[in-house]
């Protein structure tokens, strides 16, 4: 098959993008530019009455189906657009390949801007309920008239392709992932966490984790709406909870096997962004949204294989710990665990606030101050799973799940 970029090489991806994307657009998509503009004043918005939209949502569609194609843009952001299908489709094989203007997303030059969207997963659309309307997760490819279905090589920002290859290579190990996605709600000014005073800060951490009450739980309506949207869509969401910092929440996706874990996490993020759009609040996946004595936001990744889940599987877990702790592996994983090559996580993985330092690898039983936590019941039963606590909340799930398998399982095939 066509060559694909190695996992964890975001810096090389950005260099590849820079070669084909106009300089002004690259500047706009760069993480530094996005952070710098986050505090800029927003223009006034007129809140649209969603009850009016609901009247139109109930109209018959004449047998047609609306398909929302979703893909990852040049800066790691999610993009989407809708097309009309003549009939209901329930599998990716039935769905047409589409295209978009890659020069507007930082994924192609203006003089050769077409990028192809290849469907890879289908979900029910909770925002256009009924009528067979769907959400279609897509991979991005270069066009090639001589390639199968007109597809060429995956574009540099397509991190799903190399991850899918790793998952296919180790499929007999049946890797399961459970990913804990933390996020922070903000006012539209992007400066004030939801529920915080406009100036100053709320009371110290303590009462907010798994909290109830108006004075503690800020933004529960968003969390609950997102939960139901995920269930309707077919996401294997396993729970929600309030987090340690006020205005911060978490949900868990999994267990899911192989590449479907990252697929479902991406669509869950898409659903969260859409829910926040309707409520008029902003969601941030920044791993340290507020500096100081406040918890950061992670994307803890729980991992097991069939060997780890079997009787006596604790030995397989300890073998994985040895491989994760080999010389150079900590640096490799930290570079792969956020989109800035590890710089975002340096703000979060300080050794405080339930984290281990990004500078060294550690693991322990029931220890949330380690890089990897082994649950107490896993130790007791001598089988189960481990939790890698290093991935940042803005991590690429394809890179992270692929990297973990690349280190802990793939060597058995070499």
CSV table of C-alpha atoms in Angstrom, one decimal:
chain,number,residue,atom,x,y,z
A,1,UNK,CA,0.0,0.0,0.0
A,2,UNK,CA,1.0,3.7,-0.1
A,3,UNK,CA,3.6,5.0,2.4
A,4,UNK,CA,2.1,6.4,5.6
A,5,UNK,CA,3.7,8.8,8.1
A,6,UNK,CA,5.0,7.1,11.3
A,7,UNK,CA,3.1,7.6,14.5
A,8,UNK,CA,4.1,10.4,16.8
A,9,UNK,CA,5.8,12.5,14.2
A,10,UNK,CA,3.6,15.6,14.4
A,11,UNK,CA,6.6,17.9,13.8
A,12,UNK,CA,7.3,16.2,10.5
A,13,UNK,CA,3.7,16.4,9.6
A,14,UNK,CA,3.7,20.2,10.1
A,15,UNK,CA,6.8,20.5,7.9
A,16,UNK,CA,5.1,18.5,5.2
A,17,UNK,CA,2.0,20.7,5.5
A,18,UNK,CA,4.2,23.9,5.4
A,19,UNK,CA,5.5,22.8,2.0
A,20,UNK,CA,2.1,22.8,0.4
A,21,UNK,CA,0.0,25.3,2.4
A,22,UNK,CA,0.1,29.1,2.1
A,23,UNK,CA,2.1,30.7,4.9
A,24,UNK,CA,-0.8,32.8,6.2
A,25,UNK,CA,-3.0,29.8,6.6
A,26,UNK,CA,-0.2,27.8,8.3
A,27,UNK,CA,0.2,30.7,10.7
A,28,UNK,CA,-3.5,30.7,11.5
A,29,UNK,CA,-3.5,26.9,12.1
A,30,UNK,CA,-0.4,26.8,14.3
A,31,UNK,CA,-1.1,25.9,18.0
A,32,UNK,CA,0.7,29.1,19.1
A,33,UNK,CA,-1.5,31.3,17.0
A,34,UNK,CA,-4.6,29.5,18.3
A,35,UNK,CA,-3.6,30.0,21.9
A,36,UNK,CA,-2.7,33.7,21.3
A,37,UNK,CA,-6.1,34.4,19.8
A,38,UNK,CA,-8.0,32.5,22.5
A,39,UNK,CA,-8.4,35.5,24.7
A,40,UNK,CA,-9.4,37.9,21.9
A,41,UNK,CA,-12.7,39.7,22.2
A,42,UNK,CA,-15.5,38.0,20.4
A,43,UNK,CA,-18.0,39.9,18.2
A,44,UNK,CA,-21.5,40.0,19.7
A,45,UNK,CA,-23.8,37.2,18.7
A,46,UNK,CA,-27.5,37.0,18.4
A,47,UNK,CA,-28.6,33.8,20.0
A,48,UNK,CA,-30.7,31.8,17.6
A,49,UNK,CA,-33.9,30.3,18.9
A,50,UNK,CA,-33.4,26.5,18.5
A,51,UNK,CA,-37.1,25.9,19.0
A,52,UNK,CA,-37.7,27.4,15.5
A,53,UNK,CA,-35.2,25.0,14.0
A,54,UNK,CA,-37.0,22.2,15.7
A,55,UNK,CA,-40.1,23.0,13.6
A,56,UNK,CA,-38.2,22.4,10.4
A,57,UNK,CA,-36.4,19.3,11.8
A,58,UNK,CA,-39.8,17.6,12.0
A,59,UNK,CA,-40.5,18.0,8.2
A,60,UNK,CA,-40.5,14.9,6.0
A,61,UNK,CA,-37.3,14.5,3.9
A,62,UNK,CA,-39.0,12.8,1.0
A,63,UNK,CA,-37.0,9.6,1.4
A,64,UNK,CA,-33.7,11.4,1.2
A,65,UNK,CA,-31.0,11.0,3.9
A,66,UNK,CA,-28.6,13.7,5.3
A,67,UNK,CA,-25.1,12.4,5.8
A,68,UNK,CA,-22.7,14.6,7.8
A,69,UNK,CA,-19.1,13.8,6.7
A,70,UNK,CA,-16.6,14.5,9.5
A,71,UNK,CA,-12.8,14.6,9.2
A,72,UNK,CA,-9.7,15.9,11.0
A,73,UNK,CA,-8.4,19.2,9.6
A,74,UNK,CA,-4.8,20.4,9.1
A,75,UNK,CA,-4.5,21.7,12.7
A,76,UNK,CA,-6.0,18.6,14.4
A,77,UNK,CA,-9.4,20.3,14.5
A,78,UNK,CA,-12.6,18.6,13.4
A,79,UNK,CA,-14.3,19.7,10.1
A,80,UNK,CA,-17.7,18.6,8.6
A,81,UNK,CA,-20.0,19.1,5.8
A,82,UNK,CA,-23.3,17.5,4.7
A,83,UNK,CA,-24.5,15.8,1.5
A,84,UNK,CA,-27.8,14.3,0.5
A,85,UNK,CA,-28.1,10.6,-0.2
A,86,UNK,CA,-30.9,9.0,-2.2
A,87,UNK,CA,-31.5,6.2,0.3
A,88,UNK,CA,-30.5,5.1,3.8
A,89,UNK,CA,-27.0,3.6,4.2
A,90,UNK,CA,-25.8,1.5,7.1
A,91,UNK,CA,-22.3,0.5,6.1
A,92,UNK,CA,-19.2,2.4,4.9
A,93,UNK,CA,-19.2,0.3,1.7
A,94,UNK,CA,-22.5,1.8,0.6
A,95,UNK,CA,-21.3,5.4,1.1
A,96,UNK,CA,-19.7,7.5,-1.7
A,97,UNK,CA,-16.2,8.9,-1.5
A,98,UNK,CA,-16.4,12.7,-1.4
A,99,UNK,CA,-13.9,15.6,-1.5
A,100,UNK,CA,-13.2,19.0,0.0
A,101,UNK,CA,-11.0,22.1,-0.5
A,102,UNK,CA,-7.8,21.2,1.3
A,103,UNK,CA,-6.3,24.6,0.8
A,104,UNK,CA,-8.9,26.0,3.2
A,105,UNK,CA,-8.0,23.5,6.0
A,106,UNK,CA,-4.2,23.5,5.8
A,107,UNK,CA,-4.1,20.2,4.0
A,108,UNK,CA,-3.4,21.0,0.3
A,109,UNK,CA,-2.0,23.9,-1.9
A,110,UNK,CA,-4.4,26.2,-3.7
A,111,UNK,CA,-3.3,25.0,-7.1
A,112,UNK,CA,-4.0,21.4,-6.3
A,113,UNK,CA,-6.5,21.6,-3.5
A,114,UNK,CA,-8.7,18.5,-3.8
A,115,UNK,CA,-8.6,16.1,-0.9
A,116,UNK,CA,-10.7,12.9,-0.9
A,117,UNK,CA,-12.9,11.8,2.0
A,118,UNK,CA,-13.1,8.0,2.4
A,119,UNK,CA,-15.8,6.9,4.8
A,120,UNK,CA,-14.5,4.6,7.5
A,121,UNK,CA,-17.3,4.5,10.2
A,122,UNK,CA,-21.0,5.4,10.4
A,123,UNK,CA,-23.1,6.6,13.4
A,124,UNK,CA,-26.6,7.8,13.9
A,125,UNK,CA,-27.1,11.6,13.9
A,126,UNK,CA,-28.6,12.8,17.2
A,127,UNK,CA,-29.0,16.4,15.8
A,128,UNK,CA,-31.1,15.3,12.8
A,129,UNK,CA,-33.0,12.5,14.5
A,130,UNK,CA,-34.8,10.0,12.4
A,131,UNK,CA,-35.1,9.6,8.6
A,132,UNK,CA,-31.9,7.5,8.5
A,133,UNK,CA,-29.7,10.6,8.9
A,134,UNK,CA,-26.1,9.7,9.7
A,135,UNK,CA,-22.6,10.9,10.8
A,136,UNK,CA,-19.8,9.6,8.6
A,137,UNK,CA,-16.2,9.6,10.0
A,138,UNK,CA,-13.7,9.9,7.1
A,139,UNK,CA,-10.1,9.5,6.3
A,140,UNK,CA,-8.3,11.9,4.0
A,141,UNK,CA,-6.5,10.8,0.8
A,142,UNK,CA,-4.9,12.3,-2.2
A,143,UNK,CA,-6.7,11.7,-5.5
A,144,UNK,CA,-5.2,9.3,-8.0
A,145,UNK,CA,-7.2,8.4,-11.1
A,146,UNK,CA,-5.3,5.1,-11.4
A,147,UNK,CA,-5.7,4.1,-7.7
A,148,UNK,CA,-8.5,1.9,-6.3
A,149,UNK,CA,-11.7,4.0,-6.1
A,150,UNK,CA,-9.6,6.9,-7.3
A,151,UNK,CA,-7.7,7.0,-4.0
A,152,UNK,CA,-4.0,7.8,-3.8
A,153,UNK,CA,-1.8,7.9,-0.7
A,154,UNK,CA,-3.1,9.1,2.7
A,155,UNK,CA,-2.3,12.8,3.2
A,156,UNK,CA,0.4,13.7,5.8
A,157,UNK,CA,-2.2,14.6,8.5
A,158,UNK,CA,-4.0,11.2,8.1
A,159,UNK,CA,-2.9,9.6,11.4
A,160,UNK,CA,-5.6,6.9,11.2
A,161,UNK,CA,-4.0,5.0,8.3
A,162,UNK,CA,-0.7,4.1,10.2
A,163,UNK,CA,-2.7,3.3,13.4
A,164,UNK,CA,-5.1,1.0,11.4
A,165,UNK,CA,-2.1,-0.9,10.0
A,166,UNK,CA,-0.7,-1.5,13.5
A,167,UNK,CA,-4.1,-2.6,14.8
A,168,UNK,CA,-4.4,-5.0,11.8
A,169,UNK,CA,-1.0,-6.4,12.5
A,170,UNK,CA,-1.8,-7.2,16.1
A,171,UNK,CA,-5.5,-8.0,15.7
A,172,UNK,CA,-5.0,-11.5,17.2
A,173,UNK,CA,-4.2,-9.9,20.5
A,174,UNK,CA,-7.6,-8.2,20.6
A,175,UNK,CA,-6.5,-4.8,22.1
A,176,UNK,CA,-9.1,-3.1,24.2
A,177,UNK,CA,-9.0,0.6,25.0
A,178,UNK,CA,-11.0,2.7,27.4
A,179,UNK,CA,-10.3,6.4,27.0
A,180,UNK,CA,-11.2,9.0,29.7
A,181,UNK,CA,-11.7,12.3,27.9
A,182,UNK,CA,-11.5,15.4,30.2
A,183,UNK,CA,-12.6,18.8,29.0
A,184,UNK,CA,-13.2,22.3,30.4
A,185,UNK,CA,-16.2,24.5,29.6
A,186,UNK,CA,-15.7,28.2,29.0
A,187,UNK,CA,-17.8,31.3,28.5
A,188,UNK,CA,-17.8,32.6,24.9
A,189,UNK,CA,-15.0,34.9,25.8
A,190,UNK,CA,-12.7,31.8,25.9
A,191,UNK,CA,-11.1,33.3,29.1
A,192,UNK,CA,-13.6,32.6,31.8
A,193,UNK,CA,-14.2,28.9,32.8
A,194,UNK,CA,-17.9,28.2,33.0
A,195,UNK,CA,-19.2,28.9,36.5
A,196,UNK,CA,-16.2,31.0,37.5
A,197,UNK,CA,-16.5,34.7,38.5
A,198,UNK,CA,-15.7,37.1,35.6
A,199,UNK,CA,-12.8,38.5,37.7
A,200,UNK,CA,-10.9,36.3,40.2
A,201,UNK,CA,-11.3,32.7,40.9
A,202,UNK,CA,-13.7,30.4,42.8
A,203,UNK,CA,-12.9,28.6,46.0
A,204,UNK,CA,-10.1,26.0,46.0
A,205,UNK,CA,-10.4,22.5,44.6
A,206,UNK,CA,-12.0,19.9,46.8
A,207,UNK,CA,-15.8,20.2,46.5
A,208,UNK,CA,-16.1,19.9,42.7
A,209,UNK,CA,-15.0,16.4,41.8
A,210,UNK,CA,-18.1,14.2,41.3
A,211,UNK,CA,-20.1,17.0,42.9
A,212,UNK,CA,-23.8,18.0,43.0
A,213,UNK,CA,-25.4,21.4,43.7
A,214,UNK,CA,-25.5,24.7,41.9
A,215,UNK,CA,-22.6,26.0,43.9
A,216,UNK,CA,-20.3,23.1,42.7
A,217,UNK,CA,-21.4,21.5,39.5
A,218,UNK,CA,-21.1,24.0,36.6
A,219,UNK,CA,-22.4,23.0,33.2
A,220,UNK,CA,-24.1,19.6,34.0
A,221,UNK,CA,-26.7,20.2,31.2
A,222,UNK,CA,-23.9,20.1,28.6
A,223,UNK,CA,-22.5,16.9,30.1
A,224,UNK,CA,-26.0,15.2,30.2
A,225,UNK,CA,-27.0,16.3,26.7
A,226,UNK,CA,-23.7,15.0,25.3
A,227,UNK,CA,-24.1,11.7,27.2
A,228,UNK,CA,-27.5,11.1,25.5
A,229,UNK,CA,-26.2,12.2,22.1
A,230,UNK,CA,-23.4,9.6,22.3
A,231,UNK,CA,-25.7,6.8,23.3
A,232,UNK,CA,-28.1,7.7,20.4
A,233,UNK,CA,-25.2,7.9,18.0
A,234,UNK,CA,-23.9,4.4,18.9
A,235,UNK,CA,-20.8,5.5,20.8
A,236,UNK,CA,-19.8,3.1,23.6
A,237,UNK,CA,-19.8,5.8,26.2
A,238,UNK,CA,-19.4,4.2,29.6
A,239,UNK,CA,-19.9,7.0,32.0
A,240,UNK,CA,-19.5,10.7,33.0
A,241,UNK,CA,-18.4,12.6,36.1
A,242,UNK,CA,-17.5,16.1,37.3
A,243,UNK,CA,-13.8,16.7,37.5
A,244,UNK,CA,-11.5,18.3,40.1
A,245,UNK,CA,-11.4,21.8,38.7
A,246,UNK,CA,-14.7,23.6,38.6
A,247,UNK,CA,-16.2,23.8,35.1
A,248,UNK,CA,-14.3,20.6,34.1
A,249,UNK,CA,-15.9,17.3,33.2
A,250,UNK,CA,-15.0,13.9,32.0
A,251,UNK,CA,-16.6,11.1,30.0
A,252,UNK,CA,-15.3,7.7,29.2
A,253,UNK,CA,-15.4,5.8,25.8
A,254,UNK,CA,-14.9,2.1,25.8
A,255,UNK,CA,-14.0,-0.6,26.1
A,256,UNK,CA,-13.6,-0.6,22.3
A,257,UNK,CA,-11.4,-2.9,20.3
A,258,UNK,CA,-8.6,-1.8,18.0
A,259,UNK,CA,-9.1,1.2,15.7
A,260,UNK,CA,-12.8,1.6,16.7
A,261,UNK,CA,-11.6,3.2,20.0
A,262,UNK,CA,-10.0,6.2,18.3
A,263,UNK,CA,-12.9,6.4,15.8
A,264,UNK,CA,-15.5,6.6,18.6
A,265,UNK,CA,-13.5,9.1,20.6
A,266,UNK,CA,-13.2,11.5,17.7
A,267,UNK,CA,-17.0,11.3,17.0
A,268,UNK,CA,-17.7,11.8,20.7
A,269,UNK,CA,-15.6,15.0,20.5
A,270,UNK,CA,-17.5,16.1,17.5
A,271,UNK,CA,-20.8,15.5,19.4
A,272,UNK,CA,-19.5,17.5,22.4
A,273,UNK,CA,-18.5,20.4,20.2
A,274,UNK,CA,-22.0,20.4,18.5
A,275,UNK,CA,-23.8,20.3,21.9
A,276,UNK,CA,-21.7,23.2,23.2
A,277,UNK,CA,-22.5,25.1,20.0
A,278,UNK,CA,-26.2,24.8,20.8
A,279,UNK,CA,-25.7,25.9,24.5
A,280,UNK,CA,-23.6,28.9,23.5
A,281,UNK,CA,-20.5,27.8,25.5
A,282,UNK,CA,-17.0,26.9,24.4
A,283,UNK,CA,-15.3,23.5,25.1
A,284,UNK,CA,-11.5,23.4,25.6
A,285,UNK,CA,-9.3,20.3,25.3
A,286,UNK,CA,-6.3,22.3,26.5
A,287,UNK,CA,-4.3,20.1,29.0
A,288,UNK,CA,-3.7,23.0,31.4
A,289,UNK,CA,-6.4,25.5,30.7
A,290,UNK,CA,-5.8,27.5,33.9
A,291,UNK,CA,-2.3,27.9,35.3
A,292,UNK,CA,-1.6,27.7,39.0
A,293,UNK,CA,-3.0,25.4,41.6
A,294,UNK,CA,-5.7,23.8,39.4
A,295,UNK,CA,-5.8,20.3,37.9
A,296,UNK,CA,-5.0,19.9,34.2
A,297,UNK,CA,-7.0,17.9,31.8
A,298,UNK,CA,-5.9,14.5,30.5
A,299,UNK,CA,-7.1,11.7,28.3
A,300,UNK,CA,-6.1,8.7,30.4
A,301,UNK,CA,-5.9,5.6,28.2
A,302,UNK,CA,-6.8,2.2,29.7
A,303,UNK,CA,-5.3,-0.7,27.9
A,304,UNK,CA,-5.6,-4.5,27.8
A,305,UNK,CA,-4.9,-7.4,25.4
A,306,UNK,CA,-6.4,-10.9,25.5
A,307,UNK,CA,-3.2,-12.1,27.2
A,308,UNK,CA,-3.6,-9.4,30.0
A,309,UNK,CA,-7.2,-10.3,30.5
A,310,UNK,CA,-6.6,-14.0,30.7
A,311,UNK,CA,-5.8,-15.9,33.9
A,312,UNK,CA,-2.2,-15.0,34.9
A,313,UNK,CA,-2.3,-12.0,32.7
A,314,UNK,CA,-0.5,-9.9,35.2
A,315,UNK,CA,2.8,-11.1,33.8
A,316,UNK,CA,1.8,-9.7,30.4
A,317,UNK,CA,1.1,-6.3,32.1
A,318,UNK,CA,4.5,-6.2,33.8
A,319,UNK,CA,6.1,-7.1,30.5
A,320,UNK,CA,4.3,-4.1,29.0
A,321,UNK,CA,5.7,-1.9,31.8
A,322,UNK,CA,9.2,-3.1,31.1
A,323,UNK,CA,8.8,-2.1,27.4
A,324,UNK,CA,7.3,1.3,28.3
A,325,UNK,CA,10.3,1.9,30.6
A,326,UNK,CA,13.0,1.1,28.2
A,327,UNK,CA,15.6,3.8,27.4
A,328,UNK,CA,14.2,6.5,25.1
A,329,UNK,CA,10.6,5.2,25.3
A,330,UNK,CA,9.4,7.9,27.8
A,331,UNK,CA,10.6,10.6,25.4
A,332,UNK,CA,9.0,8.9,22.4
A,333,UNK,CA,5.7,8.6,24.2
A,334,UNK,CA,5.6,12.1,25.7
A,335,UNK,CA,6.3,13.5,22.2
A,336,UNK,CA,3.4,11.4,20.8
A,337,UNK,CA,0.9,12.2,23.6
A,338,UNK,CA,-0.1,15.8,22.6
A,339,UNK,CA,-0.2,17.6,19.3
A,340,UNK,CA,2.7,19.9,20.1
A,341,UNK,CA,5.3,17.1,20.5
A,342,UNK,CA,5.2,17.2,24.3
A,343,UNK,CA,5.2,20.9,24.9
A,344,UNK,CA,1.5,21.0,26.0
A,345,UNK,CA,2.1,18.1,28.5
A,346,UNK,CA,5.0,19.9,30.0
A,347,UNK,CA,2.5,22.4,31.5
A,348,UNK,CA,0.5,19.5,32.9
A,349,UNK,CA,2.8,16.7,33.8
A,350,UNK,CA,4.7,18.4,36.6
A,351,UNK,CA,4.5,15.8,39.3
A,352,UNK,CA,1.7,17.7,41.0
A,353,UNK,CA,-2.1,17.6,40.7
A,354,UNK,CA,-2.3,13.8,40.3
A,355,UNK,CA,0.4,13.6,37.6
A,356,UNK,CA,3.9,12.1,37.2
A,357,UNK,CA,6.7,14.3,35.8
A,358,UNK,CA,7.1,14.1,32.0
A,359,UNK,CA,10.8,13.6,32.5
A,360,UNK,CA,10.7,10.0,33.7
A,361,UNK,CA,8.6,6.9,33.5
A,362,UNK,CA,7.1,5.2,36.5
A,363,UNK,CA,4.3,2.8,37.3
A,364,UNK,CA,2.6,1.7,40.5
A,365,UNK,CA,-0.5,0.0,41.9
A,366,UNK,CA,-3.4,2.4,42.6
A,367,UNK,CA,-0.9,5.3,42.3
A,368,UNK,CA,-2.2,8.3,40.5
A,369,UNK,CA,1.1,10.0,40.8
A,370,UNK,CA,2.7,7.5,38.4
A,371,UNK,CA,3.0,7.6,34.6
A,372,UNK,CA,1.0,4.3,34.5
A,373,UNK,CA,-1.5,3.1,37.2
A,374,UNK,CA,-2.2,-0.5,37.7
A,375,UNK,CA,-5.6,-0.9,39.4
A,376,UNK,CA,-5.7,-2.6,42.8
A,377,UNK,CA,-8.2,-5.3,41.5
A,378,UNK,CA,-5.8,-6.1,38.6
A,379,UNK,CA,-3.0,-6.8,41.1
A,380,UNK,CA,-5.4,-8.8,43.3
A,381,UNK,CA,-6.8,-11.0,40.5
A,382,UNK,CA,-3.5,-11.1,38.6
A,383,UNK,CA,-5.2,-10.1,35.3
A,384,UNK,CA,-6.9,-7.0,33.9
A,385,UNK,CA,-5.6,-3.8,32.4
A,386,UNK,CA,-3.4,-0.8,33.0
A,387,UNK,CA,-4.0,3.0,32.8
A,388,UNK,CA,-1.6,5.2,30.9
A,389,UNK,CA,-2.1,8.6,32.6
A,390,UNK,CA,0.2,10.6,30.4
A,391,UNK,CA,-1.9,11.4,27.2
A,392,UNK,CA,-3.1,15.0,27.2
A,393,UNK,CA,-6.7,15.9,26.8
A,394,UNK,CA,-6.0,17.2,23.2
A,395,UNK,CA,-4.2,14.0,22.2
A,396,UNK,CA,-4.7,12.3,18.8
A,397,UNK,CA,-6.3,9.0,19.7
A,398,UNK,CA,-4.9,7.3,16.6
A,399,UNK,CA,-1.3,8.3,17.5
A,400,UNK,CA,-1.7,7.4,21.2
A,401,UNK,CA,-3.4,4.0,20.8
A,402,UNK,CA,-1.1,3.1,18.0
A,403,UNK,CA,2.0,4.1,19.9
A,404,UNK,CA,1.0,2.1,22.9
A,405,UNK,CA,0.6,-1.0,20.8
A,406,UNK,CA,3.7,-0.3,18.8
A,407,UNK,CA,5.7,-0.3,22.1
A,408,UNK,CA,4.0,-3.0,24.1
A,409,UNK,CA,2.7,-5.6,21.6
A,410,UNK,CA,4.2,-5.1,18.1
A,411,UNK,CA,7.7,-6.3,19.2
A,412,UNK,CA,6.2,-9.8,19.6
A,413,UNK,CA,5.7,-9.9,15.8
A,414,UNK,CA,9.2,-8.8,14.8
